mmCIF file of C-alpha atoms in Angstrom:
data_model
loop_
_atom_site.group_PDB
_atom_site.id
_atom_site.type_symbol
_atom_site.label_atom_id
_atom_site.label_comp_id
_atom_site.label_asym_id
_atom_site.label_seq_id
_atom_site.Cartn_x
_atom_site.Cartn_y
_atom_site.Cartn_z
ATOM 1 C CA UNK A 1 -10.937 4.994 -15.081
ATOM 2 C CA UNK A 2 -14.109 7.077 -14.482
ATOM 3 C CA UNK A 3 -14.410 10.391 -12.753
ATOM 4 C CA UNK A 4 -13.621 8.720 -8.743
ATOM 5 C CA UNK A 5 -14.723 9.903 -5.647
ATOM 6 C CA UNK A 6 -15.889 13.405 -4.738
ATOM 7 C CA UNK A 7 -12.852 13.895 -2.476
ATOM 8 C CA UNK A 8 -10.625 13.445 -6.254
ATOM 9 C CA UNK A 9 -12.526 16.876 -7.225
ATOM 10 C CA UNK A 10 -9.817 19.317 -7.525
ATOM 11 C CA UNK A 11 -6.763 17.062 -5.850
ATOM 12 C CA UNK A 12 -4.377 17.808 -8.134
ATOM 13 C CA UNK A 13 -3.936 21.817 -7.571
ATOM 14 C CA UNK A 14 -4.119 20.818 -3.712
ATOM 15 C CA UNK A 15 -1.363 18.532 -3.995
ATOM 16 C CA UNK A 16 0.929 20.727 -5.982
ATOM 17 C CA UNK A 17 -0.112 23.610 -3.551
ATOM 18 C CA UNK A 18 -0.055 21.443 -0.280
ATOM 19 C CA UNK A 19 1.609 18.140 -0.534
ATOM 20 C CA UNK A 20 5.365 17.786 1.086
ATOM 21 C CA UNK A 21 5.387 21.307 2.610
ATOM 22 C CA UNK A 22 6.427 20.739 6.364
ATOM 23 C CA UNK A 23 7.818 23.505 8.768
ATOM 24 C CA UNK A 24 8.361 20.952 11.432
ATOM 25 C CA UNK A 25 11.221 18.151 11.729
ATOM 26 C CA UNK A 26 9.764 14.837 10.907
ATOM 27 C CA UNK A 27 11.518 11.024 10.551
ATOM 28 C CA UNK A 28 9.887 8.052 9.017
ATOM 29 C CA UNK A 29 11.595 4.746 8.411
ATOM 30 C CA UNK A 30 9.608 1.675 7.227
ATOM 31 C CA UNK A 31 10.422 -2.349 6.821
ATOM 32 C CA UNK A 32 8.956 -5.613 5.966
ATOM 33 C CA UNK A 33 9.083 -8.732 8.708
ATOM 34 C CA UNK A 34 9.638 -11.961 7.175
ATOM 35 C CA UNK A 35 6.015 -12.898 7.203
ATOM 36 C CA UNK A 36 4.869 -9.300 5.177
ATOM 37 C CA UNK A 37 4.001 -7.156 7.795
ATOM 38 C CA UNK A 38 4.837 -3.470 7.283
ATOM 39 C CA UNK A 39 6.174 -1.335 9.796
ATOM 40 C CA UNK A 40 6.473 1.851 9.746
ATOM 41 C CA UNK A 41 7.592 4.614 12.940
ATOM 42 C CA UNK A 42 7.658 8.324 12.904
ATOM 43 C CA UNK A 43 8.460 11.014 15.031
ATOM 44 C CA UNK A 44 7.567 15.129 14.418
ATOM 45 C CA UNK A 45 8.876 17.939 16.251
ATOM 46 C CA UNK A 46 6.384 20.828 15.898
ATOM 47 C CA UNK A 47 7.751 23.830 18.281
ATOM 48 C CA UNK A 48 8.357 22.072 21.645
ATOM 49 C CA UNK A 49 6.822 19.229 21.319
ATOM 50 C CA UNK A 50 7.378 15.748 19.886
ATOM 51 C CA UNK A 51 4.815 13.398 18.644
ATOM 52 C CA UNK A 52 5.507 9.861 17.695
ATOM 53 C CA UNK A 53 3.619 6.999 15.683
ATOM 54 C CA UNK A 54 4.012 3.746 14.744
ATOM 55 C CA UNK A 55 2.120 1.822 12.454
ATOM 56 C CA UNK A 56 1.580 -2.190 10.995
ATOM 57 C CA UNK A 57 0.191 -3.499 7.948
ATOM 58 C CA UNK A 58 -1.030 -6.925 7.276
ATOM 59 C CA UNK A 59 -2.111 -7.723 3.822
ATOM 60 C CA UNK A 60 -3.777 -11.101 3.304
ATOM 61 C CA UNK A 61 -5.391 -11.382 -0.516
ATOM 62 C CA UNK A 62 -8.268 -8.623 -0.884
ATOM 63 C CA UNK A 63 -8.088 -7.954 3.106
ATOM 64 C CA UNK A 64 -5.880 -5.477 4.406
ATOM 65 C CA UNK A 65 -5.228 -4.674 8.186
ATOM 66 C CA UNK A 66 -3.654 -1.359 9.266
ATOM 67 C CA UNK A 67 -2.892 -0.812 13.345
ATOM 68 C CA UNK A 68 -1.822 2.303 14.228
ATOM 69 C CA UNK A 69 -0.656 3.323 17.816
ATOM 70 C CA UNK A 70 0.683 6.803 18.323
ATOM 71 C CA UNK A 71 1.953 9.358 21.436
ATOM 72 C CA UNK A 72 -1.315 9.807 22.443
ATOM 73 C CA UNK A 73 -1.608 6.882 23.724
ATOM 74 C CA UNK A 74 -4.439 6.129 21.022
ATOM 75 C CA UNK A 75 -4.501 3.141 18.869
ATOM 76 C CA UNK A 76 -6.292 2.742 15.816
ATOM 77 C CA UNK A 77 -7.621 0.110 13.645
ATOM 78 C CA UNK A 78 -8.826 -0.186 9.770
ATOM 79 C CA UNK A 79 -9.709 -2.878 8.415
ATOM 80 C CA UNK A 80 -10.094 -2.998 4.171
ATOM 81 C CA UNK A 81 -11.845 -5.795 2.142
ATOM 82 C CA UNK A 82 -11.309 -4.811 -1.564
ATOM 83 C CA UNK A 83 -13.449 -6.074 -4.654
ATOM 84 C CA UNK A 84 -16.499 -7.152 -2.064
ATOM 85 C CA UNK A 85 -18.803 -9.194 -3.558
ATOM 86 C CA UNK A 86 -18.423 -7.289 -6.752
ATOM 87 C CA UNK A 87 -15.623 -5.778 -8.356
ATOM 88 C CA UNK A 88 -15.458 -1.553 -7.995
ATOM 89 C CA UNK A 89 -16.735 -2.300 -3.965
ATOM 90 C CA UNK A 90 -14.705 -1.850 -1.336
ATOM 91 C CA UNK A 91 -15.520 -2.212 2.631
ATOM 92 C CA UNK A 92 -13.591 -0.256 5.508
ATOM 93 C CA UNK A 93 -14.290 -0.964 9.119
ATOM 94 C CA UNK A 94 -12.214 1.758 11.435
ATOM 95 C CA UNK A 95 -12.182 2.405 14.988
ATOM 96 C CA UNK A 96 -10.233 4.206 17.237
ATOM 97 C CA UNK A 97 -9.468 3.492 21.185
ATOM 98 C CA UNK A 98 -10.532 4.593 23.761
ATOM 99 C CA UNK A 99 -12.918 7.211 21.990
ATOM 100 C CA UNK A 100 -15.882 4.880 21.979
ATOM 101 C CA UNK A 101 -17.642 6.967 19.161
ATOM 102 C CA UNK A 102 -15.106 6.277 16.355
ATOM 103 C CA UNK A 103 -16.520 3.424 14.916
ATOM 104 C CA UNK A 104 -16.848 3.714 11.186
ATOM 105 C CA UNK A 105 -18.489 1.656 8.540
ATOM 106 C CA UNK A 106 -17.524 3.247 4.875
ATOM 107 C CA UNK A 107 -18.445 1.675 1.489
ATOM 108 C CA UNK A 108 -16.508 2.719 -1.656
ATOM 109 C CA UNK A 109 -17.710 2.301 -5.434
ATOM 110 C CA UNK A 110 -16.133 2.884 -8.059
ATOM 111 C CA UNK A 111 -18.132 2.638 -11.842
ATOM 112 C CA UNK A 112 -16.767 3.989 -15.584
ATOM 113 C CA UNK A 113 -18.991 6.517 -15.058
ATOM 114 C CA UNK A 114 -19.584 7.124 -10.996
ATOM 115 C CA UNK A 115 -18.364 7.123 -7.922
ATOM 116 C CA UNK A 116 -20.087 6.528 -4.428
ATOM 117 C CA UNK A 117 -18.901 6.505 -0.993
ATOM 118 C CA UNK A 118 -21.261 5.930 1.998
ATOM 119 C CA UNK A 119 -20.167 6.039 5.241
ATOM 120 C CA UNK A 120 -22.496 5.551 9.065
ATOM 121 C CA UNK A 121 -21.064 5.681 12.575
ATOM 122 C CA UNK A 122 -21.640 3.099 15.465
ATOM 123 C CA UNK A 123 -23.371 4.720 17.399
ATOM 124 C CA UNK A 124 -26.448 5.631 18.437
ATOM 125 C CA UNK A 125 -27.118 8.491 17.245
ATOM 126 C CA UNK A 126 -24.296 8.249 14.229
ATOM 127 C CA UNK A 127 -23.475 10.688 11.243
ATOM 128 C CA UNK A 128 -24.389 9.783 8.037
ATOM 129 C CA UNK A 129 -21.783 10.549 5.067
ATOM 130 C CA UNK A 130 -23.068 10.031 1.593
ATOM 131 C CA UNK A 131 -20.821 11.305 -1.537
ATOM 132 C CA UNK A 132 -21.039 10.605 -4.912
ATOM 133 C CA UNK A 133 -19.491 11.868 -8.385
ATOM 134 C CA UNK A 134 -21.048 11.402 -11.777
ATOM 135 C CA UNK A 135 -19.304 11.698 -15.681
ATOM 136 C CA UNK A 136 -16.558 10.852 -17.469
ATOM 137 C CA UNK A 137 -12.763 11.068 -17.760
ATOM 138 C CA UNK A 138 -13.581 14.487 -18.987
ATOM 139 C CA UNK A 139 -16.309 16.070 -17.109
ATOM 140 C CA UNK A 140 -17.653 15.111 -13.726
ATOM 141 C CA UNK A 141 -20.346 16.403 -10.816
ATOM 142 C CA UNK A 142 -20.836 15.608 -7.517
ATOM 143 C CA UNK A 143 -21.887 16.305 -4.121
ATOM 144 C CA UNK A 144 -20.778 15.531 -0.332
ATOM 145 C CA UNK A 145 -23.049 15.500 2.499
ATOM 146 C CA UNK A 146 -23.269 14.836 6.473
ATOM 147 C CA UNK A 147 -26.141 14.171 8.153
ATOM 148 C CA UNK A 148 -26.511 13.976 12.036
ATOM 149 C CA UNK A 149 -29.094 11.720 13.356
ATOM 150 C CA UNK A 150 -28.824 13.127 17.226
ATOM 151 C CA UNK A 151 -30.353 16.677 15.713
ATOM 152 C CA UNK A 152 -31.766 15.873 12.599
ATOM 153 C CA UNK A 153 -29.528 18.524 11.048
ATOM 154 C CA UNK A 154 -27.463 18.660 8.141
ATOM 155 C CA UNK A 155 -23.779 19.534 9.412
ATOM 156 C CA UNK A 156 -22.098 19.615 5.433
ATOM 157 C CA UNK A 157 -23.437 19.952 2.114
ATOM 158 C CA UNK A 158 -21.381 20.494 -0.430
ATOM 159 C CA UNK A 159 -20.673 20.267 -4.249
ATOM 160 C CA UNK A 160 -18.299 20.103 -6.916
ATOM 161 C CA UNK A 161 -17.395 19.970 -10.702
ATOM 162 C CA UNK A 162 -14.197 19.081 -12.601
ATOM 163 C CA UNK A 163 -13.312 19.350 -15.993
ATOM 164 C CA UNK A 164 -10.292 17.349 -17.173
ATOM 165 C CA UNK A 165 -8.012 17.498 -20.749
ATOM 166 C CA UNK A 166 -4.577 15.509 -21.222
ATOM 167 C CA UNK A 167 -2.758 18.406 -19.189
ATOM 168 C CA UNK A 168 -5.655 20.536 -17.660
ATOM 169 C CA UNK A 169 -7.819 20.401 -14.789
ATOM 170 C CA UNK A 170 -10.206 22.722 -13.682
ATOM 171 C CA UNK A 171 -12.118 22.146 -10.584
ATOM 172 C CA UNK A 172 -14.857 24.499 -8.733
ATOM 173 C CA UNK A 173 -16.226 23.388 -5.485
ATOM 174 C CA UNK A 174 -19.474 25.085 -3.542
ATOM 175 C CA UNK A 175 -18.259 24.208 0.344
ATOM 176 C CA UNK A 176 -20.342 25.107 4.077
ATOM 177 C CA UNK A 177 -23.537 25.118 2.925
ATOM 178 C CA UNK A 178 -23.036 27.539 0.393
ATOM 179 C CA UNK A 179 -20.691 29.937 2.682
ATOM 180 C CA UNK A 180 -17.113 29.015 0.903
ATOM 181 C CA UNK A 181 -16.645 28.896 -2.847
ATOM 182 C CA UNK A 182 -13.268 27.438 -4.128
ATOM 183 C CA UNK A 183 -11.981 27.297 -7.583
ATOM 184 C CA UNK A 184 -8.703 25.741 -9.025
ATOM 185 C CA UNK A 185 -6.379 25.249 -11.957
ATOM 186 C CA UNK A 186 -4.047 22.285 -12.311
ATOM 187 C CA UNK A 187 -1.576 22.399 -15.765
ATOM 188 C CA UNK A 188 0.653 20.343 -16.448
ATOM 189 C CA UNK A 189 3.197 22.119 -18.609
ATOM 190 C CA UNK A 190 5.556 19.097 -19.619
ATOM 191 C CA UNK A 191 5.531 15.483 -18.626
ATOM 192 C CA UNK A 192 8.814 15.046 -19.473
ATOM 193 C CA UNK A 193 10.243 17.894 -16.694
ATOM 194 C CA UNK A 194 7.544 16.988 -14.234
ATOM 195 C CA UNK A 195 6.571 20.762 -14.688
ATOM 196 C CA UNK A 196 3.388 22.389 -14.059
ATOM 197 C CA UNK A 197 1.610 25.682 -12.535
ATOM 198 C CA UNK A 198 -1.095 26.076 -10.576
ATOM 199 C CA UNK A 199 -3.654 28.171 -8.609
ATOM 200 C CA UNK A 200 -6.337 28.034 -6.059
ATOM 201 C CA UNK A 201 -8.942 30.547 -5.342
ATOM 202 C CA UNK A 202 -11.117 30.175 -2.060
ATOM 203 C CA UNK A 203 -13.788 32.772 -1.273
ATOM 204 C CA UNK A 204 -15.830 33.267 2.217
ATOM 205 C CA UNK A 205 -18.808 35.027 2.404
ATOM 206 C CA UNK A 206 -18.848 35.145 5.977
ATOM 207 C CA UNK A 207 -15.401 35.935 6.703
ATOM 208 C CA UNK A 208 -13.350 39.302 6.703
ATOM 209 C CA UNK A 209 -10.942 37.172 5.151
ATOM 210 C CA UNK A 210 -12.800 36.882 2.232
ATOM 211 C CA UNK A 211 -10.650 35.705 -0.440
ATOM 212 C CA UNK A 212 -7.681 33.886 -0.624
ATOM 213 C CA UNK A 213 -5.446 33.186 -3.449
ATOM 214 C CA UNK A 214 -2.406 30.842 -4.094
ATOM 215 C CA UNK A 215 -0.177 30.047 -6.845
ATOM 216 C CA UNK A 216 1.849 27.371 -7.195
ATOM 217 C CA UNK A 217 4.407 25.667 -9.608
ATOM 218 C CA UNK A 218 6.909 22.411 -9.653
ATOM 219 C CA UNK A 219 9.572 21.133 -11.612
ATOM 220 C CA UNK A 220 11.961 18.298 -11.788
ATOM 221 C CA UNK A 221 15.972 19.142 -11.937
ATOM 222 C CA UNK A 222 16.875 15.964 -12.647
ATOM 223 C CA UNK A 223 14.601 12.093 -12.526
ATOM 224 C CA UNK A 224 15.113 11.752 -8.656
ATOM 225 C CA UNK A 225 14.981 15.705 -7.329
ATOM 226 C CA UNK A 226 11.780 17.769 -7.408
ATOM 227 C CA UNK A 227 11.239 21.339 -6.718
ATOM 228 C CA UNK A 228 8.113 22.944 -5.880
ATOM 229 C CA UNK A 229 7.094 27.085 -4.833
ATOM 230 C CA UNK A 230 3.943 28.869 -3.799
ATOM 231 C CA UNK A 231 3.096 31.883 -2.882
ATOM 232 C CA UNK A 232 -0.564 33.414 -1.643
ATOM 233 C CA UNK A 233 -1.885 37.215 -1.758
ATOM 234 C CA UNK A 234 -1.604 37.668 2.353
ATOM 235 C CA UNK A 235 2.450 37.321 1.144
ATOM 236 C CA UNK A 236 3.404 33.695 2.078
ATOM 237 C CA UNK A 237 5.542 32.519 0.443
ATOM 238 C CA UNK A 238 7.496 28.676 0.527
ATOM 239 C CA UNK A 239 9.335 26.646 -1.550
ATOM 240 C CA UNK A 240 10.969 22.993 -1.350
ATOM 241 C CA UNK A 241 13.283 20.498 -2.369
ATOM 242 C CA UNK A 242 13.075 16.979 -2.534
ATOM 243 C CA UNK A 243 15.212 14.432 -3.369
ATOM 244 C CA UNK A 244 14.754 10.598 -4.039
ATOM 245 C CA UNK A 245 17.900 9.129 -2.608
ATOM 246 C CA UNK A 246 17.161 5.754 -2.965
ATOM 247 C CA UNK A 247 14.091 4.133 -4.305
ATOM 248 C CA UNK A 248 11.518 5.436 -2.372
ATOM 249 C CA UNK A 249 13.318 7.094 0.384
ATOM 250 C CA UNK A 250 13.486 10.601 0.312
ATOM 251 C CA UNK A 251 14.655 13.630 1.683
ATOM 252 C CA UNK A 252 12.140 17.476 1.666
ATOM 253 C CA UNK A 253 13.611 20.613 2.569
ATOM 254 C CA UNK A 254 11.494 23.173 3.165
ATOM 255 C CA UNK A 255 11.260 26.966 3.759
ATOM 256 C CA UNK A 256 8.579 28.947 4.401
ATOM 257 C CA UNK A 257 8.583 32.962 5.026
ATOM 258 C CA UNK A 258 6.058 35.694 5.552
ATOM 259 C CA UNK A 259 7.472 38.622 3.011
ATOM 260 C CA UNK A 260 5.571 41.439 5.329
ATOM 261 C CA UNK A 261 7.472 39.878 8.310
ATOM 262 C CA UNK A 262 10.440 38.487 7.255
ATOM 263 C CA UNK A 263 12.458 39.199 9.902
ATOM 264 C CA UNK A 264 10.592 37.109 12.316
ATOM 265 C CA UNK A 265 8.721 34.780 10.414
ATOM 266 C CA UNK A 266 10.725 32.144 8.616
ATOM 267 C CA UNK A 267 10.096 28.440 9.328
ATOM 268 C CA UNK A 268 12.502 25.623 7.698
ATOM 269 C CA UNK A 269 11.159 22.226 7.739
ATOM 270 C CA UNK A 270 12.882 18.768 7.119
ATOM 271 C CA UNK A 271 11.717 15.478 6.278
ATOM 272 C CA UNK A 272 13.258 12.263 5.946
ATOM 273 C CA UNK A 273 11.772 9.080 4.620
ATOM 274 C CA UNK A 274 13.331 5.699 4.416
ATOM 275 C CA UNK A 275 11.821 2.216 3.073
ATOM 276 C CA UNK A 276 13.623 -0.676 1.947
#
């Protein structure tokens, strides 16, 4: 499988820590027409306001299309040509309108032992995104940087190294030019229960903010229901529950609560998603 892409560094503590938590409403239903396309429509409620999407996907051999037209009355378009001309390559053409500076050429490769990903606006004066991760299953390094052509600066340097066992990952990450340091812990406690801890350290130099600390855990009740907590050192703390319905339709409760506040600061969050 190889080490992946740079953006893979550390992914697993984020998505036990981050992935499913919502404190807004938010609907998704998906279908197939008779000719393949996907469809899929959702609509969030954040506060007062409501923001809708609604999104196609065409998939024709190694080519896939994705349209994607949402409240903001902006539509967006990605086009995807896997195994390019060699097998690990793959090409993605995006653009957004009417912001006339979205265009996006990206190229992804992936190797046993690397990972690249290379991206250049079309523009004139376009940003220049070059990432790449070297190693093994096991142990991996890489770096991330941005490079804008209009000022000749460098607007993100960053790097990163992962260490991986059958049911441990460790991750450290150097972010902002050196300003942010983040560190995290992924363990996977047993497959069979779907249970596992983990933790996340970020540290600022600049900011009087200058560490932050979350733990996190999961565990499955039964095959189809997960449950997931976290809780951070400024005394966050959430927790949710999700439930598999159907095949891959599911249902997220979630509650979130400030425990220096907690009289004024809960938030409950649902999400439901349906596909056929």
């Amino acid at each position: 499988m190889g080490p992946g892409l740079y953006s893979e560094i550390g992914k697993k503590a984020r998505d036990l820590l981050y992935k499913d938590y919502h404190t807004d409403q938010k609907f998704t239903v998906a279908t197939y027409t008779a000719n393949g396309v996907a469809i899929t429509a959702s609509g969030t409620k954040k506060n007062e306001l409501i923001f809708g999407e609604i999104q196609s996907q065409l998939k024709n051999k190694n080519i896939t299309v994705d349209v994607k037209a949402n409240s903001d009355s902006n539509l967006s378009t990605t086009v995807t040509v896997d195994e390019l001309a060699t097998p690990g390559l793959k090409t993605i053409f995006s653009f957004v309108v009417p912001d006339q500076r979205s265009g996006k050429v990206e190229l992804q490769y992936l190797h046993d032992h690397g990972g690249v990903n290379a991206s250049i606006g079309l523009t004139a004066n376009p940003i220049v995104n070059l990432s790449g991760v070297v190693g093994t299953d096991a142990v991996a390094v890489g770096a991330d940087v941005s490079f804008d052509t209009a000022n000749g600066d460098f607007i993100k340097c960053n790097a990163g190294l992962s260490i991986t066992n059958a049911d441990l990952i460790a991750s450290l990450t150097v972010n902002d030019k050196g300003d942010c340091v983040n560190a995290s812990y992924y363990h996977l406690v047993s497959p069979l229960s779907s249970t596992a801890v983990g933790a996340e350290l970020t540290h600022s130099f600049s900011s009087n903010q200058k560490n932050t600390l979350t733990f996190g855990t999961q565990h499955a009740l039964d095959p189809l229901t997960l449950v997931k907590a976290r809780f951070n050192n400024y005394g966050k703390a959430s927790a949710l529950i999700q439930h598999e319905w159907r095949p891959k339709s599911f249902l997220t409760i979630t509650g979130e609560v400030d425990t220096k506040a907690i009289e004024k600061s809960s938030k409950v969050g649902l999400s439901l998603v349906l596909r056929p």
